[in-house]
């Protein structure tokens, strides 16, 4: 052969990719409206085994107040998925959200950088 792969070999698919709609149970809209990129969320309690992997990871990330945009970046999910999951956790009483009155420039720059990283 000339070093090329045979034509009948199918490309190997990345089996670690999970489609976002599977993580959110098919939902695209958060249960709690009004979550913004700069909304701060903080864990109420510690993550436990009753939560799915992504939700448990979010609660762990939110041990300290964290913006929704930063949650998306640190958990590695699209922003829309993060909003749905964070909303679920707020409704379930696992996260508390706080709307900052005015964000400092440093926080806005961090949010911008995290959104760009997505």
PDB file of N, CA and C in Angstrom, residues 64 85 89 92 103:
ATOM      1  N   UNK A  64     -17.021  29.081  46.874  1.00  0.00           N
ATOM      2  CA  UNK A  64     -16.872  30.529  47.021  1.00  0.00           C
ATOM      3  C   UNK A  64     -17.796  31.165  45.984  1.00  0.00           C
ATOM      4  N   UNK A  85     -28.356  24.345  34.470  1.00  0.00           N
ATOM      5  CA  UNK A  85     -27.918  23.562  35.629  1.00  0.00           C
ATOM      6  C   UNK A  85     -27.876  24.406  36.900  1.00  0.00           C
ATOM      7  N   UNK A  89     -30.142  23.989  40.380  1.00  0.00           N
ATOM      8  CA  UNK A  89     -29.547  23.919  41.713  1.00  0.00           C
ATOM      9  C   UNK A  89     -30.073  25.026  42.631  1.00  0.00           C
ATOM     10  N   UNK A  92     -33.543  23.921  43.642  1.00  0.00           N
ATOM     11  CA  UNK A  92     -33.432  22.797  44.589  1.00  0.00           C
ATOM     12  C   UNK A  92     -32.856  23.226  45.937  1.00  0.00           C
ATOM     13  N   UNK A 103     -20.643  45.788  39.274  1.00  0.00           N
ATOM     14  CA  UNK A 103     -19.454  44.944  39.178  1.00  0.00           C
ATOM     15  C   UNK A 103     -18.207  45.791  39.000  1.00  0.00           C
TER      16      UNK A 103
END
